[in-house]
């Protein structure tokens, strides 16, 4: 009896240690030493495509594939065009991308869906297009599904897609839904994620987690103007966001498409935003994600991106992308 107990204890200990080692391996910090910028380029249907660019310093980016698309919009979308690409490295090492399914020439209130993509290597992607009127009930007044993004929800252990939508004459606000396990469909029903206290429009949300606190960057407006603000919460889905009053951009120009990423081997976070009327991008930096200053070094691009995101990548991933697509 004692012998069986000892054997059972040893077996359980081995399983526990194996689980710990597996988790340590999975969560081991990657040696990220470069950056991938994904973006689209404009409002013509030939511009509404996914593009890649690379950088080794996070400031100077060079387009891949001669600044041509790396994915075929017609094959992955229902409308024939895609915008606002967002990319996330998942907890399991898989890459998740979300896109607006839209051709802007048909009107700014004509898109009704989004696209989910996943890849293990940043080269080969599977995709699923979700058309909201066909997928969900009561979507007759839906006017837009803009700038979807992905984040892992620590409470549920699931991924969340969040985006901005407009219904009827109401302002655009941020909604969310959980994603199924194979990242091909949404679960549940679109639910409000964040509505500013002043009930103003709210678009282009981007969320990052730091020290168990979620930071939501978004574009909105008030009596003092419009621009990018931040709100914080300990839960993504509890509707308990703390709003901060100041606009964060360091420019008087019109901005949208906020994105946040952490610099490699640094405590600095970069807030990037699209100077959409001036066809450029600007960066500012922060250590606490609340107080931002302009970066000493200006962003340099050999292309003109629109709303996109930047993902830190490893040297190996950099080499694979460069080998596949080549630089401009």
mmCIF file of C-alpha atoms in Angstrom, residues 97-211:
data_model
loop_
_atom_site.group_PDB
_atom_site.id
_atom_site.type_symbol
_atom_site.label_atom_id
_atom_site.label_comp_id
_atom_site.label_asym_id
_atom_site.label_seq_id
_atom_site.Cartn_x
_atom_site.Cartn_y
_atom_site.Cartn_z
ATOM 1 C CA UNK A 97 -4.164 39.096 -37.600
ATOM 2 C CA UNK A 98 -7.450 41.005 -37.819
ATOM 3 C CA UNK A 99 -8.545 43.249 -40.713
ATOM 4 C CA UNK A 100 -11.386 45.572 -41.629
ATOM 5 C CA UNK A 101 -13.281 44.015 -44.563
ATOM 6 C CA UNK A 102 -13.948 47.132 -46.617
ATOM 7 C CA UNK A 103 -13.661 48.971 -49.914
ATOM 8 C CA UNK A 104 -13.847 52.663 -49.033
ATOM 9 C CA UNK A 105 -14.941 53.760 -52.512
ATOM 10 C CA UNK A 106 -18.362 52.199 -51.832
ATOM 11 C CA UNK A 107 -18.882 54.524 -48.847
ATOM 12 C CA UNK A 108 -17.670 54.920 -45.267
ATOM 13 C CA UNK A 109 -20.757 53.264 -43.816
ATOM 14 C CA UNK A 110 -20.916 50.237 -46.091
ATOM 15 C CA UNK A 111 -18.664 47.653 -44.466
ATOM 16 C CA UNK A 112 -20.326 45.004 -42.332
ATOM 17 C CA UNK A 113 -17.577 42.613 -41.325
ATOM 18 C CA UNK A 114 -14.036 41.727 -40.416
ATOM 19 C CA UNK A 115 -11.406 39.129 -41.280
ATOM 20 C CA UNK A 116 -9.491 36.800 -38.955
ATOM 21 C CA UNK A 117 -6.166 35.266 -39.997
ATOM 22 C CA UNK A 118 -3.612 33.069 -38.263
ATOM 23 C CA UNK A 119 -0.126 31.836 -39.033
ATOM 24 C CA UNK A 120 2.682 29.906 -37.383
ATOM 25 C CA UNK A 121 5.460 31.519 -39.414
ATOM 26 C CA UNK A 122 4.259 34.981 -40.615
ATOM 27 C CA UNK A 123 4.427 33.630 -44.181
ATOM 28 C CA UNK A 124 1.510 31.212 -44.595
ATOM 29 C CA UNK A 125 -1.885 32.470 -43.435
ATOM 30 C CA UNK A 126 -5.336 30.904 -43.129
ATOM 31 C CA UNK A 127 -8.315 33.261 -43.098
ATOM 32 C CA UNK A 128 -12.005 33.556 -42.238
ATOM 33 C CA UNK A 129 -14.267 36.452 -43.228
ATOM 34 C CA UNK A 130 -17.160 37.211 -40.868
ATOM 35 C CA UNK A 131 -20.143 39.116 -42.272
ATOM 36 C CA UNK A 132 -22.099 40.452 -39.299
ATOM 37 C CA UNK A 133 -25.624 40.540 -40.847
ATOM 38 C CA UNK A 134 -25.284 36.846 -41.687
ATOM 39 C CA UNK A 135 -23.591 35.902 -38.413
ATOM 40 C CA UNK A 136 -25.631 37.877 -35.853
ATOM 41 C CA UNK A 137 -29.262 38.875 -35.392
ATOM 42 C CA UNK A 138 -30.517 42.468 -35.239
ATOM 43 C CA UNK A 139 -27.836 44.008 -37.441
ATOM 44 C CA UNK A 140 -30.192 45.973 -39.691
ATOM 45 C CA UNK A 141 -28.889 49.339 -38.428
ATOM 46 C CA UNK A 142 -25.205 48.388 -38.489
ATOM 47 C CA UNK A 143 -23.176 50.960 -40.423
ATOM 48 C CA UNK A 144 -19.566 49.929 -39.836
ATOM 49 C CA UNK A 145 -17.140 47.381 -38.377
ATOM 50 C CA UNK A 146 -13.812 49.179 -38.171
ATOM 51 C CA UNK A 147 -10.250 48.391 -37.092
ATOM 52 C CA UNK A 148 -10.629 45.003 -35.364
ATOM 53 C CA UNK A 149 -7.858 43.978 -32.985
ATOM 54 C CA UNK A 150 -7.016 40.937 -30.879
ATOM 55 C CA UNK A 151 -5.963 40.596 -27.249
ATOM 56 C CA UNK A 152 -5.685 37.701 -24.825
ATOM 57 C CA UNK A 153 -8.107 37.950 -21.894
ATOM 58 C CA UNK A 154 -6.438 36.672 -18.731
ATOM 59 C CA UNK A 155 -9.743 36.197 -16.899
ATOM 60 C CA UNK A 156 -11.379 33.881 -19.428
ATOM 61 C CA UNK A 157 -8.245 32.373 -20.947
ATOM 62 C CA UNK A 158 -9.642 33.274 -24.375
ATOM 63 C CA UNK A 159 -8.839 35.740 -27.115
ATOM 64 C CA UNK A 160 -11.049 38.770 -27.628
ATOM 65 C CA UNK A 161 -11.655 40.676 -30.833
ATOM 66 C CA UNK A 162 -12.597 44.318 -30.329
ATOM 67 C CA UNK A 163 -13.532 46.920 -32.935
ATOM 68 C CA UNK A 164 -15.568 50.111 -33.388
ATOM 69 C CA UNK A 165 -19.097 49.984 -34.777
ATOM 70 C CA UNK A 166 -21.786 52.492 -35.568
ATOM 71 C CA UNK A 167 -25.491 51.610 -35.382
ATOM 72 C CA UNK A 168 -27.999 53.946 -37.005
ATOM 73 C CA UNK A 169 -27.384 57.554 -35.968
ATOM 74 C CA UNK A 170 -25.490 56.657 -32.788
ATOM 75 C CA UNK A 171 -21.793 57.426 -32.392
ATOM 76 C CA UNK A 172 -19.135 54.811 -33.065
ATOM 77 C CA UNK A 173 -18.047 52.997 -29.890
ATOM 78 C CA UNK A 174 -15.919 49.955 -29.132
ATOM 79 C CA UNK A 175 -17.451 46.476 -29.097
ATOM 80 C CA UNK A 176 -15.979 43.051 -28.414
ATOM 81 C CA UNK A 177 -16.643 39.338 -28.779
ATOM 82 C CA UNK A 178 -14.702 36.240 -27.805
ATOM 83 C CA UNK A 179 -13.026 34.172 -30.521
ATOM 84 C CA UNK A 180 -13.365 30.422 -30.943
ATOM 85 C CA UNK A 181 -10.406 28.138 -30.276
ATOM 86 C CA UNK A 182 -9.250 27.869 -33.905
ATOM 87 C CA UNK A 183 -9.593 31.617 -34.573
ATOM 88 C CA UNK A 184 -12.150 31.265 -37.337
ATOM 89 C CA UNK A 185 -15.322 32.706 -35.786
ATOM 90 C CA UNK A 186 -16.679 34.905 -33.018
ATOM 91 C CA UNK A 187 -18.519 33.544 -29.988
ATOM 92 C CA UNK A 188 -21.446 35.164 -28.228
ATOM 93 C CA UNK A 189 -22.878 38.492 -29.380
ATOM 94 C CA UNK A 190 -21.135 41.849 -29.998
ATOM 95 C CA UNK A 191 -21.028 43.629 -26.628
ATOM 96 C CA UNK A 192 -19.930 47.177 -25.770
ATOM 97 C CA UNK A 193 -16.336 47.227 -24.541
ATOM 98 C CA UNK A 194 -15.886 50.949 -23.952
ATOM 99 C CA UNK A 195 -18.105 54.022 -24.296
ATOM 100 C CA UNK A 196 -16.573 57.386 -23.284
ATOM 101 C CA UNK A 197 -18.375 59.139 -20.465
ATOM 102 C CA UNK A 198 -19.118 62.095 -22.731
ATOM 103 C CA UNK A 199 -20.734 59.679 -25.238
ATOM 104 C CA UNK A 200 -18.467 60.959 -28.007
ATOM 105 C CA UNK A 201 -17.377 58.794 -30.914
ATOM 106 C CA UNK A 202 -14.638 56.289 -30.135
ATOM 107 C CA UNK A 203 -12.627 54.483 -32.822
ATOM 108 C CA UNK A 204 -9.268 52.809 -33.469
ATOM 109 C CA UNK A 205 -8.855 51.138 -30.087
ATOM 110 C CA UNK A 206 -5.543 49.476 -29.211
ATOM 111 C CA UNK A 207 -4.995 47.635 -25.911
ATOM 112 C CA UNK A 208 -1.816 46.546 -24.155
ATOM 113 C CA UNK A 209 -1.372 44.976 -20.714
ATOM 114 C CA UNK A 210 1.301 46.101 -18.237
ATOM 115 C CA UNK A 211 1.547 44.948 -14.603
#
